[in-house]
């Protein structure tokens, strides 16, 4: 937090403005000499911290990512079908993806805003982990998140066609075969070369409109096959 506060260009300008304001206050209350002696110190500190955290510190973190954030090996693992996450006891819990049941929880924030959270609860232990959280007006996005996660964990289908996974499509056997057969119908660098201005103005709004209008309740729940007679037990 401290480092990002000085590395970010916008925040750097803010701190520089505060330091310059301090300089003017010192000059106004004393004289120009005192202002140069005492008022320039905050400016020099802000500039030096910005240069340090923006360049050498960033260079160091890029080459030593574990210095601040330690990889605990948690996540959703497509090749093995396993899910691993940290519990509130600071323990690592691991179980097959098919043993988790999804649900959407409703949250009222202390200051009033309402949000929805997609969570996975382990059917046999009760441990749960959050997948995504959205504002109350964007609940449909959680349905899309769940559909995307199911397709990601299903090795019989190609990876979801999203920007984060595009560089790794050729590494997944099912996806590589799918793309090699021309079924993707997109260039291999589609997301990497996408016109961002077009996406922000037209592509993204149209994408969100499709999510809001999609009949999510008509999709077949793939997780029901992980438990025998699940539908019958639910209706009983």
PDB file of C-alpha atoms in Angstrom:
ATOM      1  CA  UNK A   1       0.000   0.000   0.000  1.00  0.00           C
ATOM      2  CA  UNK A   2       2.768   2.431   0.952  1.00  0.00           C
ATOM      3  CA  UNK A   3       4.831   1.572  -2.116  1.00  0.00           C
ATOM      4  CA  UNK A   4       1.901   1.823  -4.530  1.00  0.00           C
ATOM      5  CA  UNK A   5       0.965   5.178  -3.030  1.00  0.00           C
ATOM      6  CA  UNK A   6       4.207   6.668  -4.303  1.00  0.00           C
ATOM      7  CA  UNK A   7       4.729   4.559  -7.433  1.00  0.00           C
ATOM      8  CA  UNK A   8       1.357   5.467  -8.936  1.00  0.00           C
ATOM      9  CA  UNK A   9       1.626   8.572 -11.119  1.00  0.00           C
ATOM     10  CA  UNK A  10      -1.736  10.008 -10.075  1.00  0.00           C
ATOM     11  CA  UNK A  11      -0.976   9.648  -6.373  1.00  0.00           C
ATOM     12  CA  UNK A  12       2.520  11.004  -6.958  1.00  0.00           C
ATOM     13  CA  UNK A  13       1.002  14.191  -8.361  1.00  0.00           C
ATOM     14  CA  UNK A  14      -1.281  14.394  -5.336  1.00  0.00           C
ATOM     15  CA  UNK A  15       1.599  14.035  -2.862  1.00  0.00           C
ATOM     16  CA  UNK A  16       3.669  16.493  -4.874  1.00  0.00           C
ATOM     17  CA  UNK A  17       0.823  18.984  -4.722  1.00  0.00           C
ATOM     18  CA  UNK A  18       0.630  18.550  -0.937  1.00  0.00           C
ATOM     19  CA  UNK A  19       4.388  19.015  -0.617  1.00  0.00           C
ATOM     20  CA  UNK A  20       4.309  22.141  -2.776  1.00  0.00           C
ATOM     21  CA  UNK A  21       1.409  23.497  -0.719  1.00  0.00           C
ATOM     22  CA  UNK A  22       3.524  22.944   2.394  1.00  0.00           C
ATOM     23  CA  UNK A  23       6.330  24.907   0.761  1.00  0.00           C
ATOM     24  CA  UNK A  24       4.001  27.831   0.019  1.00  0.00           C
ATOM     25  CA  UNK A  25       2.652  27.815   3.578  1.00  0.00           C
ATOM     26  CA  UNK A  26       6.175  27.962   4.998  1.00  0.00           C
ATOM     27  CA  UNK A  27       7.063  30.825   2.658  1.00  0.00           C
ATOM     28  CA  UNK A  28       3.871  32.686   3.531  1.00  0.00           C
ATOM     29  CA  UNK A  29       4.342  32.330   7.294  1.00  0.00           C
ATOM     30  CA  UNK A  30       8.084  33.020   7.359  1.00  0.00           C
ATOM     31  CA  UNK A  31      10.161  34.125   4.393  1.00  0.00           C
ATOM     32  CA  UNK A  32      11.518  32.804   1.108  1.00  0.00           C
ATOM     33  CA  UNK A  33      14.806  31.664   2.653  1.00  0.00           C
ATOM     34  CA  UNK A  34      13.080  29.597   5.334  1.00  0.00           C
ATOM     35  CA  UNK A  35      10.768  28.248   2.667  1.00  0.00           C
ATOM     36  CA  UNK A  36      13.704  27.077   0.576  1.00  0.00           C
ATOM     37  CA  UNK A  37      15.423  25.566   3.609  1.00  0.00           C
ATOM     38  CA  UNK A  38      12.449  23.833   5.219  1.00  0.00           C
ATOM     39  CA  UNK A  39       9.682  23.813   2.619  1.00  0.00           C
ATOM     40  CA  UNK A  40      11.602  22.051  -0.142  1.00  0.00           C
ATOM     41  CA  UNK A  41      12.366  19.028   2.032  1.00  0.00           C
ATOM     42  CA  UNK A  42       8.874  17.443   1.633  1.00  0.00           C
ATOM     43  CA  UNK A  43       9.110  17.956  -2.136  1.00  0.00           C
ATOM     44  CA  UNK A  44      12.469  16.198  -2.310  1.00  0.00           C
ATOM     45  CA  UNK A  45      11.182  13.338  -0.139  1.00  0.00           C
ATOM     46  CA  UNK A  46       8.124  12.807  -2.360  1.00  0.00           C
ATOM     47  CA  UNK A  47      10.183  12.880  -5.567  1.00  0.00           C
ATOM     48  CA  UNK A  48      12.806  10.484  -4.197  1.00  0.00           C
ATOM     49  CA  UNK A  49      10.205   8.032  -2.901  1.00  0.00           C
ATOM     50  CA  UNK A  50       8.381   8.123  -6.236  1.00  0.00           C
ATOM     51  CA  UNK A  51      11.541   7.435  -8.227  1.00  0.00           C
ATOM     52  CA  UNK A  52      12.577   4.647  -5.862  1.00  0.00           C
ATOM     53  CA  UNK A  53       9.259   2.772  -5.793  1.00  0.00           C
ATOM     54  CA  UNK A  54       8.493   3.315  -9.476  1.00  0.00           C
ATOM     55  CA  UNK A  55      11.795   2.093 -10.889  1.00  0.00           C
ATOM     56  CA  UNK A  56      14.309   0.092  -8.778  1.00  0.00           C
ATOM     57  CA  UNK A  57      11.675  -1.297  -6.401  1.00  0.00           C
ATOM     58  CA  UNK A  58       9.359  -2.296  -9.260  1.00  0.00           C
ATOM     59  CA  UNK A  59      12.289  -3.877 -11.098  1.00  0.00           C
ATOM     60  CA  UNK A  60      13.132  -5.872  -7.959  1.00  0.00           C
ATOM     61  CA  UNK A  61       9.546  -7.104  -7.461  1.00  0.00           C
ATOM     62  CA  UNK A  62       9.249  -8.219 -11.077  1.00  0.00           C
ATOM     63  CA  UNK A  63      12.222 -10.508 -10.534  1.00  0.00           C
ATOM     64  CA  UNK A  64      11.322 -11.536  -6.979  1.00  0.00           C
ATOM     65  CA  UNK A  65       7.499 -11.813  -6.836  1.00  0.00           C
ATOM     66  CA  UNK A  66       7.594 -13.908  -3.649  1.00  0.00           C
ATOM     67  CA  UNK A  67       9.174 -11.043  -1.707  1.00  0.00           C
ATOM     68  CA  UNK A  68       5.737  -9.599  -0.822  1.00  0.00           C
ATOM     69  CA  UNK A  69       3.144 -12.107  -2.034  1.00  0.00           C
ATOM     70  CA  UNK A  70       3.766 -15.746  -1.214  1.00  0.00           C
ATOM     71  CA  UNK A  71       2.252 -18.336  -3.514  1.00  0.00           C
ATOM     72  CA  UNK A  72       0.427 -20.828  -1.292  1.00  0.00           C
ATOM     73  CA  UNK A  73      -0.519 -23.015  -4.228  1.00  0.00           C
ATOM     74  CA  UNK A  74      -4.234 -22.250  -3.965  1.00  0.00           C
ATOM     75  CA  UNK A  75      -6.650 -22.101  -6.867  1.00  0.00           C
ATOM     76  CA  UNK A  76      -8.773 -24.112  -9.279  1.00  0.00           C
ATOM     77  CA  UNK A  77      -6.722 -26.803 -10.993  1.00  0.00           C
ATOM     78  CA  UNK A  78      -8.153 -27.931 -14.316  1.00  0.00           C
ATOM     79  CA  UNK A  79      -5.789 -30.883 -14.997  1.00  0.00           C
ATOM     80  CA  UNK A  80      -6.537 -32.564 -11.658  1.00  0.00           C
ATOM     81  CA  UNK A  81     -10.051 -31.265 -11.028  1.00  0.00           C
ATOM     82  CA  UNK A  82      -9.046 -30.119  -7.553  1.00  0.00           C
ATOM     83  CA  UNK A  83      -9.792 -26.927  -5.623  1.00  0.00           C
ATOM     84  CA  UNK A  84      -7.433 -25.605  -2.982  1.00  0.00           C
ATOM     85  CA  UNK A  85      -7.917 -22.572  -0.736  1.00  0.00           C
ATOM     86  CA  UNK A  86      -7.025 -21.192   2.680  1.00  0.00           C
ATOM     87  CA  UNK A  87      -9.572 -21.419   5.479  1.00  0.00           C
ATOM     88  CA  UNK A  88     -10.164 -18.915   8.271  1.00  0.00           C
ATOM     89  CA  UNK A  89      -7.989 -21.167  10.429  1.00  0.00           C
ATOM     90  CA  UNK A  90      -5.068 -20.383   8.109  1.00  0.00           C
ATOM     91  CA  UNK A  91      -5.100 -23.990   6.957  1.00  0.00           C
ATOM     92  CA  UNK A  92      -5.081 -25.216   3.369  1.00  0.00           C
ATOM     93  CA  UNK A  93      -8.178 -27.150   2.342  1.00  0.00           C
ATOM     94  CA  UNK A  94      -8.270 -29.264  -0.812  1.00  0.00           C
ATOM     95  CA  UNK A  95     -11.098 -31.246  -2.393  1.00  0.00           C
ATOM     96  CA  UNK A  96     -12.430 -32.243  -5.843  1.00  0.00           C
ATOM     97  CA  UNK A  97     -14.358 -29.528  -7.664  1.00  0.00           C
ATOM     98  CA  UNK A  98     -17.375 -31.815  -8.070  1.00  0.00           C
ATOM     99  CA  UNK A  99     -17.811 -31.892  -4.289  1.00  0.00           C
ATOM    100  CA  UNK A 100     -18.621 -28.172  -4.103  1.00  0.00           C
ATOM    101  CA  UNK A 101     -22.083 -26.633  -4.263  1.00  0.00           C
ATOM    102  CA  UNK A 102     -22.451 -23.037  -5.495  1.00  0.00           C
ATOM    103  CA  UNK A 103     -24.681 -20.453  -3.920  1.00  0.00           C
ATOM    104  CA  UNK A 104     -25.125 -16.697  -4.044  1.00  0.00           C
ATOM    105  CA  UNK A 105     -25.127 -14.797  -0.770  1.00  0.00           C
ATOM    106  CA  UNK A 106     -26.592 -11.362  -0.113  1.00  0.00           C
ATOM    107  CA  UNK A 107     -24.477  -8.788   1.715  1.00  0.00           C
ATOM    108  CA  UNK A 108     -25.325  -5.360   3.104  1.00  0.00           C
ATOM    109  CA  UNK A 109     -22.231  -3.238   3.583  1.00  0.00           C
ATOM    110  CA  UNK A 110     -21.842  -1.075   6.731  1.00  0.00           C
ATOM    111  CA  UNK A 111     -22.368   2.117   4.727  1.00  0.00           C
ATOM    112  CA  UNK A 112     -25.393   0.853   2.849  1.00  0.00           C
ATOM    113  CA  UNK A 113     -24.367  -0.612  -0.542  1.00  0.00           C
ATOM    114  CA  UNK A 114     -25.661  -4.095  -1.267  1.00  0.00           C
ATOM    115  CA  UNK A 115     -23.643  -6.775  -3.022  1.00  0.00           C
ATOM    116  CA  UNK A 116     -23.954 -10.394  -4.077  1.00  0.00           C
ATOM    117  CA  UNK A 117     -21.201 -12.945  -3.650  1.00  0.00           C
ATOM    118  CA  UNK A 118     -20.740 -16.256  -5.459  1.00  0.00           C
ATOM    119  CA  UNK A 119     -19.421 -18.852  -3.041  1.00  0.00           C
ATOM    120  CA  UNK A 120     -18.572 -22.530  -3.207  1.00  0.00           C
ATOM    121  CA  UNK A 121     -19.382 -24.673  -0.190  1.00  0.00           C
ATOM    122  CA  UNK A 122     -17.839 -28.083   0.241  1.00  0.00           C
ATOM    123  CA  UNK A 123     -20.668 -30.562   0.480  1.00  0.00           C
ATOM    124  CA  UNK A 124     -19.142 -32.795   3.150  1.00  0.00           C
ATOM    125  CA  UNK A 125     -17.047 -30.521   5.360  1.00  0.00           C
ATOM    126  CA  UNK A 126     -18.788 -27.148   5.241  1.00  0.00           C
ATOM    127  CA  UNK A 127     -15.685 -25.222   4.223  1.00  0.00           C
ATOM    128  CA  UNK A 128     -16.381 -22.541   1.658  1.00  0.00           C
ATOM    129  CA  UNK A 129     -14.556 -20.063  -0.522  1.00  0.00           C
ATOM    130  CA  UNK A 130     -15.633 -16.938  -2.391  1.00  0.00           C
ATOM    131  CA  UNK A 131     -15.364 -16.865  -6.175  1.00  0.00           C
ATOM    132  CA  UNK A 132     -16.597 -13.399  -7.117  1.00  0.00           C
ATOM    133  CA  UNK A 133     -18.525 -10.433  -5.744  1.00  0.00           C
ATOM    134  CA  UNK A 134     -20.602  -7.876  -7.635  1.00  0.00           C
ATOM    135  CA  UNK A 135     -22.911  -4.954  -6.955  1.00  0.00           C
ATOM    136  CA  UNK A 136     -26.578  -5.734  -6.396  1.00  0.00           C
ATOM    137  CA  UNK A 137     -27.434  -4.467  -9.895  1.00  0.00           C
ATOM    138  CA  UNK A 138     -25.035  -6.943 -11.521  1.00  0.00           C
ATOM    139  CA  UNK A 139     -26.215 -10.239 -10.060  1.00  0.00           C
ATOM    140  CA  UNK A 140     -26.367 -11.864 -13.511  1.00  0.00           C
ATOM    141  CA  UNK A 141     -22.593 -11.601 -13.742  1.00  0.00           C
ATOM    142  CA  UNK A 142     -22.296 -14.242 -11.039  1.00  0.00           C
ATOM    143  CA  UNK A 143     -24.243 -16.691 -13.201  1.00  0.00           C
ATOM    144  CA  UNK A 144     -21.699 -16.029 -15.942  1.00  0.00           C
ATOM    145  CA  UNK A 145     -18.846 -16.521 -13.460  1.00  0.00           C
ATOM    146  CA  UNK A 146     -20.244 -19.878 -12.408  1.00  0.00           C
ATOM    147  CA  UNK A 147     -20.761 -21.010 -15.997  1.00  0.00           C
ATOM    148  CA  UNK A 148     -17.221 -19.938 -16.853  1.00  0.00           C
ATOM    149  CA  UNK A 149     -15.763 -21.769 -13.852  1.00  0.00           C
ATOM    150  CA  UNK A 150     -17.611 -24.986 -14.703  1.00  0.00           C
ATOM    151  CA  UNK A 151     -16.326 -24.872 -18.273  1.00  0.00           C
ATOM    152  CA  UNK A 152     -12.817 -24.129 -17.047  1.00  0.00           C
ATOM    153  CA  UNK A 153     -12.806 -27.195 -14.798  1.00  0.00           C
ATOM    154  CA  UNK A 154     -14.352 -29.483 -17.434  1.00  0.00           C
ATOM    155  CA  UNK A 155     -11.417 -30.974 -19.352  1.00  0.00           C
ATOM    156  CA  UNK A 156     -13.769 -32.421 -21.963  1.00  0.00           C
ATOM    157  CA  UNK A 157     -14.425 -28.893 -23.235  1.00  0.00           C
ATOM    158  CA  UNK A 158     -12.019 -26.155 -24.362  1.00  0.00           C
ATOM    159  CA  UNK A 159     -10.977 -23.361 -22.041  1.00  0.00           C
ATOM    160  CA  UNK A 160     -13.332 -20.384 -21.798  1.00  0.00           C
ATOM    161  CA  UNK A 161     -12.434 -17.838 -24.457  1.00  0.00           C
ATOM    162  CA  UNK A 162     -11.367 -14.994 -22.167  1.00  0.00           C
ATOM    163  CA  UNK A 163      -8.321 -12.668 -22.224  1.00  0.00           C
ATOM    164  CA  UNK A 164      -6.649 -14.161 -19.137  1.00  0.00           C
ATOM    165  CA  UNK A 165      -6.546 -17.662 -20.635  1.00  0.00           C
ATOM    166  CA  UNK A 166      -5.717 -16.833 -24.251  1.00  0.00           C
ATOM    167  CA  UNK A 167      -1.898 -17.125 -23.853  1.00  0.00           C
ATOM    168  CA  UNK A 168      -2.317 -20.661 -22.477  1.00  0.00           C
ATOM    169  CA  UNK A 169      -4.855 -22.153 -24.881  1.00  0.00           C
ATOM    170  CA  UNK A 170      -2.183 -24.018 -26.817  1.00  0.00           C
ATOM    171  CA  UNK A 171      -0.979 -25.705 -23.611  1.00  0.00           C
ATOM    172  CA  UNK A 172      -4.307 -27.382 -22.896  1.00  0.00           C
ATOM    173  CA  UNK A 173      -4.740 -30.527 -25.054  1.00  0.00           C
ATOM    174  CA  UNK A 174      -8.518 -30.223 -25.456  1.00  0.00           C
ATOM    175  CA  UNK A 175      -8.326 -26.526 -26.281  1.00  0.00           C
ATOM    176  CA  UNK A 176      -5.399 -26.974 -28.665  1.00  0.00           C
ATOM    177  CA  UNK A 177      -7.333 -29.623 -30.592  1.00  0.00           C
ATOM    178  CA  UNK A 178     -10.429 -27.422 -30.621  1.00  0.00           C
ATOM    179  CA  UNK A 179      -8.532 -24.386 -31.919  1.00  0.00           C
ATOM    180  CA  UNK A 180      -6.524 -26.479 -34.361  1.00  0.00           C
ATOM    181  CA  UNK A 181      -9.756 -27.679 -35.951  1.00  0.00           C
ATOM    182  CA  UNK A 182     -10.768 -24.051 -36.538  1.00  0.00           C
ATOM    183  CA  UNK A 183     -13.722 -24.231 -34.166  1.00  0.00           C
ATOM    184  CA  UNK A 184     -12.716 -21.154 -32.216  1.00  0.00           C
ATOM    185  CA  UNK A 185     -13.171 -19.034 -35.348  1.00  0.00           C
ATOM    186  CA  UNK A 186     -10.862 -16.369 -33.972  1.00  0.00           C
ATOM    187  CA  UNK A 187      -7.164 -15.616 -34.450  1.00  0.00           C
ATOM    188  CA  UNK A 188      -4.858 -16.936 -31.740  1.00  0.00           C
ATOM    189  CA  UNK A 189      -4.148 -13.385 -30.538  1.00  0.00           C
ATOM    190  CA  UNK A 190      -7.735 -12.128 -30.708  1.00  0.00           C
ATOM    191  CA  UNK A 191      -7.837 -10.632 -27.218  1.00  0.00           C
ATOM    192  CA  UNK A 192      -4.231  -9.415 -27.272  1.00  0.00           C
ATOM    193  CA  UNK A 193      -4.805  -7.328 -30.409  1.00  0.00           C
ATOM    194  CA  UNK A 194      -8.360  -6.221 -29.671  1.00  0.00           C
ATOM    195  CA  UNK A 195      -9.126  -2.540 -30.204  1.00  0.00           C
ATOM    196  CA  UNK A 196      -9.542  -1.346 -26.605  1.00  0.00           C
ATOM    197  CA  UNK A 197     -11.338   1.831 -27.601  1.00  0.00           C
ATOM    198  CA  UNK A 198     -13.929  -0.169 -29.529  1.00  0.00           C
ATOM    199  CA  UNK A 199     -14.243  -2.647 -26.660  1.00  0.00           C
ATOM    200  CA  UNK A 200     -14.887   0.071 -24.093  1.00  0.00           C
ATOM    201  CA  UNK A 201     -17.404   1.920 -26.247  1.00  0.00           C
ATOM    202  CA  UNK A 202     -19.227  -0.925 -28.008  1.00  0.00           C
ATOM    203  CA  UNK A 203     -17.876  -4.388 -27.245  1.00  0.00           C
ATOM    204  CA  UNK A 204     -18.108  -4.389 -23.460  1.00  0.00           C
ATOM    205  CA  UNK A 205     -21.592  -2.801 -23.229  1.00  0.00           C
ATOM    206  CA  UNK A 206     -22.893  -5.322 -25.769  1.00  0.00           C
ATOM    207  CA  UNK A 207     -21.199  -8.146 -23.871  1.00  0.00           C
ATOM    208  CA  UNK A 208     -22.817  -7.099 -20.585  1.00  0.00           C
ATOM    209  CA  UNK A 209     -26.191  -6.766 -22.283  1.00  0.00           C
ATOM    210  CA  UNK A 210     -25.948 -10.379 -23.457  1.00  0.00           C
ATOM    211  CA  UNK A 211     -25.122 -11.503 -19.918  1.00  0.00           C
ATOM    212  CA  UNK A 212     -28.107  -9.646 -18.480  1.00  0.00           C
ATOM    213  CA  UNK A 213     -30.516 -11.047 -21.071  1.00  0.00           C
ATOM    214  CA  UNK A 214     -29.209 -14.615 -21.235  1.00  0.00           C
ATOM    215  CA  UNK A 215     -31.662 -17.262 -19.916  1.00  0.00           C
ATOM    216  CA  UNK A 216     -29.314 -18.694 -17.300  1.00  0.00           C
ATOM    217  CA  UNK A 217     -32.046 -20.846 -15.777  1.00  0.00           C
ATOM    218  CA  UNK A 218     -32.208 -22.916 -18.969  1.00  0.00           C
ATOM    219  CA  UNK A 219     -28.626 -24.181 -18.667  1.00  0.00           C
ATOM    220  CA  UNK A 220     -28.074 -27.702 -17.426  1.00  0.00           C
ATOM    221  CA  UNK A 221     -26.309 -27.879 -14.077  1.00  0.00           C
ATOM    222  CA  UNK A 222     -23.244 -30.014 -14.723  1.00  0.00           C
ATOM    223  CA  UNK A 223     -22.612 -30.464 -10.999  1.00  0.00           C
ATOM    224  CA  UNK A 224     -25.802 -32.486 -10.544  1.00  0.00           C
ATOM    225  CA  UNK A 225     -24.069 -35.502 -12.049  1.00  0.00           C
ATOM    226  CA  UNK A 226     -21.546 -35.562  -9.209  1.00  0.00           C
ATOM    227  CA  UNK A 227     -24.216 -36.716  -6.743  1.00  0.00           C
ATOM    228  CA  UNK A 228     -26.479 -39.680  -7.392  1.00  0.00           C
ATOM    229  CA  UNK A 229     -30.210 -38.880  -7.444  1.00  0.00           C
ATOM    230  CA  UNK A 230     -29.554 -35.226  -6.579  1.00  0.00           C
ATOM    231  CA  UNK A 231     -32.644 -33.948  -8.381  1.00  0.00           C
ATOM    232  CA  UNK A 232     -34.880 -36.564  -6.786  1.00  0.00           C
ATOM    233  CA  UNK A 233     -33.553 -35.740  -3.318  1.00  0.00           C
ATOM    234  CA  UNK A 234     -34.086 -32.018  -3.887  1.00  0.00           C
ATOM    235  CA  UNK A 235     -37.690 -32.495  -4.964  1.00  0.00           C
ATOM    236  CA  UNK A 236     -38.511 -34.922  -2.159  1.00  0.00           C
TER     237      UNK A 236
END
